[in-house]
Amino acid sequence: MMLPLIALFLAAFAFGTTEFVIAGVLPEVAQGLGVSVPTAGYLVSGYACGIAIGGPLLALATSKVSRKTLLLCLAVAFTLGQAACALAPDFTSMLLLRIAIAVAHGTYFGVAMVVAVSLVREDQRGRAVAVILSGLTVSNIIGVPAGTAIGAFWGWRATFWVMGGLGIVAIIAMLVLLPRTAGATSRPAGLAREVRVLGRQQVWTSLILMLMLMIGQFGLFTYITPTLLEVTGLDESLIPWVLLLNGVGATIGVFVGGKLSDWKLMPSLIAMLALQAAMLAAIYAVAPYPVPMVGAIVIWGGLNFAIGAPIQTRILTWTADASNLASSLIPSGFNVGIAFAASLGAAMLNAGLGYRSLPLAGVIAMLVAVAVAVASQSWEWRSRSMPPLPAAAE
């Protein structure tokens, strides 16, 4: 079933690239649309809001649509949206288009995760989730630098035209490679049931773990460049290489996390959360020293995405009987967590704590996550609860 997963990966790569590449061409976009760079920054926050709010709503509204049809429609919306962004005459239209694409983005990742795990055996769910997640990491390693370079050479509008072409490739791949019955269920779950499954402790505790993970990741990553410049003392020309290494570590981490999810999900997750707390403490300790700091950043990046895979696998496993809303909350949860983490980091900096203090918030968040994960697993063992069967198997 690797070919269908590759088709899903291509679309995930496309969505990931369009979300993050805007940062690489933001000054050019601002100039082209006649606004300031801070104003153009709303193209980033608007996109995040579209994912967080619009994604779950669209997922619920389309719960009765064939999964393959829905995925294709979302890819078509992405492709048309890129062309429209390339032609956008002003900032307002660009912002509205970005929000619309973001709604499709949030829905796509939720649906793609469900379809991916439906295409593989139960003991391969983690690896299937890892393939979709790798679309985001690879987009940061390849898509964002390439899109930024295209914008620098041919203008920012060319970046969006090329991403539209990538969308066409993803559409063709899904048309050809995805089974017609991919992700099909015997009957869609009603809204009441979709909401009710969120009350399962494995689901809401996993969402807490997701928030803690984002604090540990984006509380520091949001300010990684000034941290490396001012605390570590790296030359500015080295920053892109450090970020590239971080992305490579993240991509490796995705697949390691997926494999561990299929082996022993909760013990692996608890161990990785504890290890991440130690890594963030190590980053605080070695921040002034370039070589160990770079090494720590790479390992930290790998752990961030290794932890993400089992958290998402657990949510999908425990909502298999009504997965539309829960799966769409995964990308929403990540984006809410990113916004919260960035705001927390800003509050710490405004309080005068300095860039070096940022990993300490992550240490606390990871220790909270370990406690939550241990309590959740103990509760599960005591209750002897079992994951639900998919709706089609009921």
Short mmCIF file of C-alpha atoms in Angstrom, two decimals:
data_model
loop_
_atom_site.label_atom_id
_atom_site.label_comp_id
_atom_site.label_asym_id
_atom_site.label_seq_id
_atom_site.Cartn_x
_atom_site.Cartn_y
_atom_site.Cartn_z
CA MET A 1 0.00 0.00 0.00
CA MET A 2 3.00 2.33 -0.31
CA LEU A 3 1.89 3.89 -3.61
CA PRO A 4 -1.38 5.30 -2.18
CA LEU A 5 0.60 6.64 0.77
CA ILE A 6 3.01 8.34 -1.62
CA ALA A 7 0.06 10.06 -3.29
CA LEU A 8 -1.11 11.33 0.10
CA PHE A 9 2.47 12.41 0.90
CA LEU A 10 2.68 14.53 -2.26
CA ALA A 11 -0.40 16.54 -1.33
CA ALA A 12 0.85 16.88 2.27
CA PHE A 13 4.15 18.17 0.88
CA ALA A 14 2.29 20.70 -1.26
CA PHE A 15 0.15 21.97 1.63
CA GLY A 16 3.19 22.12 3.94
CA THR A 17 5.18 24.11 1.38
CA THR A 18 2.47 26.70 0.83
CA GLU A 19 2.02 27.17 4.58
CA PHE A 20 5.69 27.81 5.32
CA VAL A 21 7.09 29.28 2.08
CA ILE A 22 5.30 32.58 2.66
CA ALA A 23 7.90 33.38 5.33
CA GLY A 24 10.65 33.09 2.72
CA VAL A 25 9.02 35.53 0.28
CA LEU A 26 7.23 37.79 2.78
CA PRO A 27 9.20 40.99 2.03
CA GLU A 28 8.63 40.56 -1.73
CA VAL A 29 4.91 39.84 -1.20
CA ALA A 30 4.59 42.92 1.03
CA GLN A 31 6.25 45.11 -1.59
CA GLY A 32 4.23 43.61 -4.43
CA LEU A 33 0.90 44.14 -2.64
CA GLY A 34 1.80 47.57 -1.31
CA VAL A 35 1.75 46.82 2.43
CA SER A 36 4.32 46.76 5.22
CA VAL A 37 6.10 43.55 6.21
CA PRO A 38 4.31 43.43 9.61
CA THR A 39 0.97 43.75 7.83
CA ALA A 40 1.97 41.00 5.40
CA GLY A 41 2.67 38.86 8.47
CA TYR A 42 -1.10 38.45 8.83
CA LEU A 43 -0.82 36.07 5.86
CA VAL A 44 0.91 33.69 8.29
CA SER A 45 -1.43 34.12 11.26
CA GLY A 46 -4.49 34.12 8.99
CA TYR A 47 -3.42 30.79 7.55
CA ALA A 48 -3.01 29.31 11.04
CA CYS A 49 -6.49 30.52 12.02
CA GLY A 50 -7.96 28.99 8.86
CA ILE A 51 -6.49 25.61 9.78
CA ALA A 52 -7.49 25.79 13.44
CA ILE A 53 -11.08 26.99 12.98
CA GLY A 54 -12.13 26.19 9.42
CA GLY A 55 -10.59 22.73 9.18
CA PRO A 56 -12.80 21.01 11.80
CA LEU A 57 -15.94 22.79 10.53
CA LEU A 58 -15.36 21.69 6.94
CA ALA A 59 -14.52 18.16 8.09
CA LEU A 60 -17.89 17.91 9.84
CA ALA A 61 -19.75 19.43 6.88
CA THR A 62 -18.22 16.90 4.48
CA SER A 63 -18.47 13.79 6.68
CA LYS A 64 -20.80 12.05 4.20
CA VAL A 65 -18.59 12.67 1.16
CA SER A 66 -16.44 9.83 -0.18
CA ARG A 67 -12.95 10.16 1.29
CA LYS A 68 -11.21 9.92 -2.09
CA THR A 69 -13.58 12.46 -3.61
CA LEU A 70 -13.05 14.81 -0.68
CA LEU A 71 -9.26 14.52 -0.86
CA LEU A 72 -9.35 15.24 -4.59
CA CYS A 73 -11.63 18.25 -4.08
CA LEU A 74 -9.28 19.60 -1.40
CA ALA A 75 -6.30 19.17 -3.75
CA VAL A 76 -8.21 20.94 -6.52
CA ALA A 77 -9.04 23.79 -4.11
CA PHE A 78 -5.35 23.98 -3.22
CA THR A 79 -4.31 24.14 -6.87
CA LEU A 80 -6.87 26.78 -7.84
CA GLY A 81 -5.98 28.71 -4.71
CA GLN A 82 -2.30 28.86 -5.67
CA ALA A 83 -3.20 30.21 -9.12
CA ALA A 84 -5.50 32.78 -7.54
CA CYS A 85 -2.76 33.84 -5.09
CA ALA A 86 -0.38 34.27 -8.03
CA LEU A 87 -2.91 36.66 -9.58
CA ALA A 88 -4.01 38.39 -6.36
CA PRO A 89 -4.38 42.13 -7.06
CA ASP A 90 -4.24 43.34 -3.44
CA PHE A 91 -3.51 42.31 0.13
CA THR A 92 -7.13 41.73 1.18
CA SER A 93 -7.81 39.25 -1.61
CA MET A 94 -4.51 37.52 -0.89
CA LEU A 95 -5.39 37.17 2.78
CA LEU A 96 -8.85 35.76 2.04
CA LEU A 97 -7.39 33.29 -0.46
CA ARG A 98 -4.77 32.14 2.04
CA ILE A 99 -7.45 31.56 4.68
CA ALA A 100 -9.55 29.54 2.21
CA ILE A 101 -6.53 27.38 1.31
CA ALA A 102 -5.82 26.93 5.02
CA VAL A 103 -9.33 25.55 5.62
CA ALA A 104 -8.64 22.96 2.92
CA HIS A 105 -5.24 22.31 4.53
CA GLY A 106 -6.74 21.60 7.96
CA THR A 107 -9.37 19.29 6.50
CA TYR A 108 -6.86 17.52 4.24
CA PHE A 109 -4.50 16.46 7.00
CA GLY A 110 -7.30 15.16 9.18
CA VAL A 111 -8.85 13.13 6.36
CA ALA A 112 -5.49 11.98 4.96
CA MET A 113 -4.46 10.58 8.36
CA VAL A 114 -7.68 8.55 8.58
CA VAL A 115 -7.31 7.28 5.03
CA ALA A 116 -3.64 6.44 5.56
CA VAL A 117 -4.29 4.23 8.59
CA SER A 118 -7.19 2.56 6.79
CA LEU A 119 -4.85 1.46 3.99
CA VAL A 120 -2.46 -0.50 6.21
CA ARG A 121 -2.54 -3.23 8.81
CA GLU A 122 -3.14 -2.29 12.44
CA ASP A 123 0.54 -2.82 13.26
CA GLN A 124 1.54 -0.32 10.53
CA ARG A 125 -0.60 2.64 11.59
CA GLY A 126 2.30 4.57 13.08
CA ARG A 127 4.34 4.30 9.89
CA ALA A 128 1.35 5.41 7.81
CA VAL A 129 0.95 8.50 10.00
CA ALA A 130 4.70 9.12 9.67
CA VAL A 131 4.46 9.19 5.87
CA ILE A 132 1.85 11.97 6.00
CA LEU A 133 3.79 13.88 8.66
CA SER A 134 6.95 13.62 6.59
CA GLY A 135 5.23 15.77 3.97
CA LEU A 136 5.59 18.67 6.42
CA THR A 137 9.21 17.99 7.31
CA VAL A 138 10.31 17.46 3.71
CA SER A 139 8.48 20.63 2.68
CA ASN A 140 10.72 22.54 5.08
CA ILE A 141 13.89 20.88 3.75
CA ILE A 142 13.09 21.05 0.01
CA GLY A 143 9.87 22.94 -0.70
CA VAL A 144 10.47 26.11 1.32
CA PRO A 145 14.09 26.72 0.18
CA ALA A 146 13.12 25.96 -3.44
CA GLY A 147 10.05 28.19 -3.28
CA THR A 148 12.08 30.99 -1.71
CA ALA A 149 14.76 30.67 -4.42
CA ILE A 150 12.11 30.74 -7.17
CA GLY A 151 10.66 33.90 -5.63
CA ALA A 152 14.09 35.50 -5.49
CA PHE A 153 14.84 34.76 -9.17
CA TRP A 154 11.45 35.14 -10.85
CA GLY A 155 9.32 37.00 -8.32
CA TRP A 156 6.97 35.83 -5.57
CA ARG A 157 4.09 35.21 -7.97
CA ALA A 158 6.18 32.54 -9.70
CA THR A 159 6.43 30.71 -6.37
CA PHE A 160 2.66 30.32 -6.27
CA TRP A 161 2.46 29.23 -9.92
CA VAL A 162 5.00 26.48 -9.23
CA MET A 163 3.04 25.35 -6.16
CA GLY A 164 -0.06 25.21 -8.34
CA GLY A 165 1.86 22.85 -10.62
CA LEU A 166 2.74 20.75 -7.58
CA GLY A 167 -0.97 20.59 -6.77
CA ILE A 168 -1.68 19.20 -10.23
CA VAL A 169 0.91 16.47 -9.66
CA ALA A 170 -0.76 15.59 -6.34
CA ILE A 171 -4.21 15.44 -7.98
CA ILE A 172 -2.98 13.07 -10.70
CA ALA A 173 -1.21 10.88 -8.14
CA MET A 174 -4.34 10.54 -6.00
CA LEU A 175 -6.56 9.91 -9.02
CA VAL A 176 -4.34 7.08 -10.17
CA LEU A 177 -3.05 5.58 -6.92
CA LEU A 178 -5.77 5.97 -4.28
CA PRO A 179 -8.33 3.13 -4.15
CA ARG A 180 -11.89 4.26 -4.77
CA THR A 181 -12.94 2.90 -1.36
CA ALA A 182 -10.03 4.48 0.55
CA GLY A 183 -11.17 5.42 4.05
CA ALA A 184 -14.75 4.32 3.35
CA THR A 185 -17.05 3.51 6.27
CA SER A 186 -20.40 1.76 6.28
CA ARG A 187 -22.12 4.89 7.59
CA PRO A 188 -20.93 8.31 8.77
CA ALA A 189 -21.03 8.92 12.51
CA GLY A 190 -23.44 11.60 13.66
CA LEU A 191 -22.32 14.89 15.17
CA ALA A 192 -23.21 13.76 18.70
CA ARG A 193 -21.02 10.70 18.36
CA GLU A 194 -18.18 12.69 16.81
CA VAL A 195 -18.22 14.99 19.85
CA ARG A 196 -18.69 12.15 22.33
CA VAL A 197 -15.51 10.32 21.34
CA LEU A 198 -13.51 13.42 22.30
CA GLY A 199 -14.42 12.61 25.91
CA ARG A 200 -12.36 9.42 25.88
CA GLN A 201 -9.42 10.03 28.17
CA GLN A 202 -6.94 8.72 25.58
CA VAL A 203 -8.11 11.46 23.21
CA TRP A 204 -8.16 14.52 25.47
CA THR A 205 -4.96 13.52 27.24
CA SER A 206 -3.30 13.17 23.82
CA LEU A 207 -4.45 16.69 22.96
CA ILE A 208 -2.83 17.90 26.19
CA LEU A 209 0.38 16.11 25.17
CA MET A 210 0.16 17.85 21.80
CA LEU A 211 -0.03 21.26 23.50
CA MET A 212 2.95 20.44 25.74
CA LEU A 213 4.91 19.24 22.72
CA MET A 214 4.27 22.53 20.91
CA ILE A 215 5.46 24.52 23.93
CA GLY A 216 8.63 22.43 23.97
CA GLN A 217 9.10 22.90 20.23
CA PHE A 218 7.88 26.33 19.17
CA GLY A 219 8.56 28.18 22.40
CA LEU A 220 12.19 27.94 21.27
CA PHE A 221 11.92 27.39 17.50
CA THR A 222 9.98 30.62 16.98
CA TYR A 223 13.04 32.49 18.24
CA ILE A 224 15.73 30.04 17.12
CA THR A 225 17.53 32.52 14.84
CA PRO A 226 18.09 35.26 17.45
CA THR A 227 18.98 32.58 20.00
CA LEU A 228 21.69 31.15 17.76
CA LEU A 229 22.95 34.62 16.87
CA GLU A 230 22.91 36.28 20.29
CA VAL A 231 23.38 33.40 22.74
CA THR A 232 25.41 30.88 20.74
CA GLY A 233 27.27 33.48 18.71
CA LEU A 234 26.91 31.74 15.34
CA ASP A 235 27.60 33.65 12.15
CA GLU A 236 24.41 34.61 10.33
CA SER A 237 25.51 32.67 7.23
CA LEU A 238 25.44 29.42 9.24
CA ILE A 239 21.83 29.74 10.42
CA PRO A 240 20.24 28.23 7.26
CA TRP A 241 22.53 25.20 7.57
CA VAL A 242 21.55 24.67 11.20
CA LEU A 243 17.87 24.88 10.24
CA LEU A 244 18.50 22.42 7.40
CA LEU A 245 20.11 19.97 9.83
CA ASN A 246 17.17 20.45 12.17
CA GLY A 247 14.83 19.60 9.29
CA VAL A 248 16.83 16.50 8.41
CA GLY A 249 16.66 15.41 12.05
CA ALA A 250 12.91 16.04 12.05
CA THR A 251 12.41 13.89 8.94
CA ILE A 252 14.38 11.02 10.45
CA GLY A 253 12.48 11.48 13.70
CA VAL A 254 9.11 11.17 11.96
CA PHE A 255 9.89 7.67 10.72
CA VAL A 256 11.54 6.59 13.98
CA GLY A 257 8.46 7.77 15.87
CA GLY A 258 6.18 5.95 13.43
CA LYS A 259 8.08 2.71 13.88
CA LEU A 260 8.04 3.05 17.67
CA SER A 261 4.28 3.73 17.53
CA ASP A 262 3.78 0.36 15.86
CA TRP A 263 6.05 -1.37 18.39
CA LYS A 264 5.10 -0.10 21.86
CA LEU A 265 3.23 3.17 21.52
CA MET A 266 2.80 4.44 25.08
CA PRO A 267 6.08 3.19 26.60
CA SER A 268 7.93 4.71 23.63
CA LEU A 269 6.00 7.97 23.91
CA ILE A 270 6.68 8.30 27.64
CA ALA A 271 10.37 7.58 27.13
CA MET A 272 10.67 10.14 24.31
CA LEU A 273 8.87 12.83 26.31
CA ALA A 274 11.31 12.29 29.18
CA LEU A 275 14.25 12.34 26.76
CA GLN A 276 12.97 15.58 25.24
CA ALA A 277 12.88 17.18 28.69
CA ALA A 278 16.52 16.18 29.09
CA MET A 279 17.38 17.54 25.62
CA LEU A 280 15.80 20.92 26.35
CA ALA A 281 17.76 21.08 29.60
CA ALA A 282 20.88 20.23 27.58
CA ILE A 283 20.10 23.03 25.11
CA TYR A 284 19.92 25.46 28.03
CA ALA A 285 23.27 24.18 29.32
CA VAL A 286 25.19 24.20 26.01
CA ALA A 287 23.54 27.27 24.42
CA PRO A 288 26.73 29.39 24.55
CA TYR A 289 28.84 26.68 22.84
CA PRO A 290 28.37 26.38 19.04
CA VAL A 291 29.24 22.73 18.30
CA PRO A 292 27.29 21.05 21.13
CA MET A 293 24.43 23.51 20.61
CA VAL A 294 24.09 22.57 16.93
CA GLY A 295 24.17 18.87 17.82
CA ALA A 296 21.52 19.37 20.50
CA ILE A 297 19.29 21.32 18.09
CA VAL A 298 19.41 18.46 15.56
CA ILE A 299 18.50 15.80 18.15
CA TRP A 300 15.81 18.06 19.61
CA GLY A 301 14.30 18.52 16.13
CA GLY A 302 14.25 14.75 15.59
CA LEU A 303 12.52 14.15 18.91
CA ASN A 304 9.87 16.81 18.25
CA PHE A 305 8.56 14.94 15.22
CA ALA A 306 9.25 11.48 16.63
CA ILE A 307 6.90 12.37 19.51
CA GLY A 308 4.27 13.79 17.17
CA ALA A 309 3.75 10.48 15.35
CA PRO A 310 2.61 8.38 18.36
CA ILE A 311 0.41 11.20 19.70
CA GLN A 312 -1.48 11.38 16.41
CA THR A 313 -1.58 7.59 16.04
CA ARG A 314 -3.12 7.32 19.50
CA ILE A 315 -5.84 9.86 18.69
CA LEU A 316 -6.69 8.07 15.44
CA THR A 317 -6.70 4.66 17.15
CA TRP A 318 -9.08 5.72 19.92
CA THR A 319 -11.47 7.56 17.59
CA ALA A 320 -11.60 4.93 14.83
CA ASP A 321 -15.39 4.65 15.14
CA ALA A 322 -16.01 8.40 14.66
CA SER A 323 -12.83 9.99 13.39
CA ASN A 324 -13.86 13.03 11.30
CA LEU A 325 -13.90 15.67 14.03
CA ALA A 326 -11.07 14.18 16.10
CA SER A 327 -8.74 13.82 13.12
CA SER A 328 -9.39 17.39 12.01
CA LEU A 329 -8.53 18.57 15.52
CA ILE A 330 -5.00 17.23 15.06
CA PRO A 331 -3.81 20.00 12.69
CA SER A 332 -6.00 22.48 14.59
CA GLY A 333 -4.40 21.48 17.87
CA PHE A 334 -0.92 21.85 16.45
CA ASN A 335 -1.63 25.35 15.14
CA VAL A 336 -3.29 26.50 18.38
CA GLY A 337 -0.30 25.07 20.24
CA ILE A 338 2.13 26.90 17.95
CA ALA A 339 0.35 30.20 18.53
CA PHE A 340 0.28 29.64 22.28
CA ALA A 341 3.95 28.63 22.40
CA ALA A 342 5.05 31.67 20.39
CA SER A 343 3.01 33.94 22.68
CA LEU A 344 4.46 32.30 25.78
CA GLY A 345 7.97 32.82 24.40
CA ALA A 346 7.19 36.47 23.68
CA ALA A 347 5.86 36.94 27.22
CA MET A 348 9.05 35.46 28.67
CA LEU A 349 11.21 37.74 26.52
CA ASN A 350 9.13 40.80 27.38
CA ALA A 351 9.58 39.90 31.05
CA GLY A 352 13.32 40.23 30.52
CA LEU A 353 14.21 36.53 30.84
CA GLY A 354 16.25 36.40 27.63
CA TYR A 355 16.48 33.90 24.76
CA ARG A 356 18.46 31.38 26.78
CA SER A 357 15.53 30.89 29.17
CA LEU A 358 13.16 29.65 26.45
CA PRO A 359 14.14 25.94 26.65
CA LEU A 360 13.33 25.95 30.37
CA ALA A 361 9.62 26.45 29.61
CA GLY A 362 9.92 23.43 27.35
CA VAL A 363 11.50 21.37 30.14
CA ILE A 364 8.52 22.11 32.39
CA ALA A 365 6.07 21.33 29.56
CA MET A 366 7.75 17.99 28.84
CA LEU A 367 7.71 16.99 32.51
CA VAL A 368 3.99 17.81 32.63
CA ALA A 369 3.56 15.69 29.48
CA VAL A 370 5.37 12.75 31.08
CA ALA A 371 3.07 12.94 34.12
CA VAL A 372 -0.05 13.14 31.93
CA ALA A 373 1.09 10.25 29.72
CA VAL A 374 1.93 8.02 32.70
CA ALA A 375 -1.42 8.78 34.36
CA SER A 376 -3.29 8.14 31.12
CA GLN A 377 -1.57 4.81 30.53
CA SER A 378 -2.15 3.71 34.13
CA TRP A 379 -5.82 4.62 33.83
CA GLU A 380 -6.06 2.63 30.62
CA TRP A 381 -4.44 -0.44 32.19
CA ARG A 382 -6.68 -0.31 35.25
CA SER A 383 -9.85 0.00 33.19
CA ARG A 384 -8.69 -2.68 30.70
CA SER A 385 -10.24 -0.57 27.92
CA MET A 386 -9.69 -1.50 24.29
CA PRO A 387 -9.63 0.78 21.22
CA PRO A 388 -12.89 0.91 19.23
CA LEU A 389 -13.29 -0.88 15.92
CA PRO A 390 -13.59 1.23 12.76
CA ALA A 391 -17.19 2.03 11.84
CA ALA A 392 -17.08 -0.31 8.84
CA ALA A 393 -16.21 -3.22 11.11
CA GLU A 394 -19.02 -2.72 13.55
#
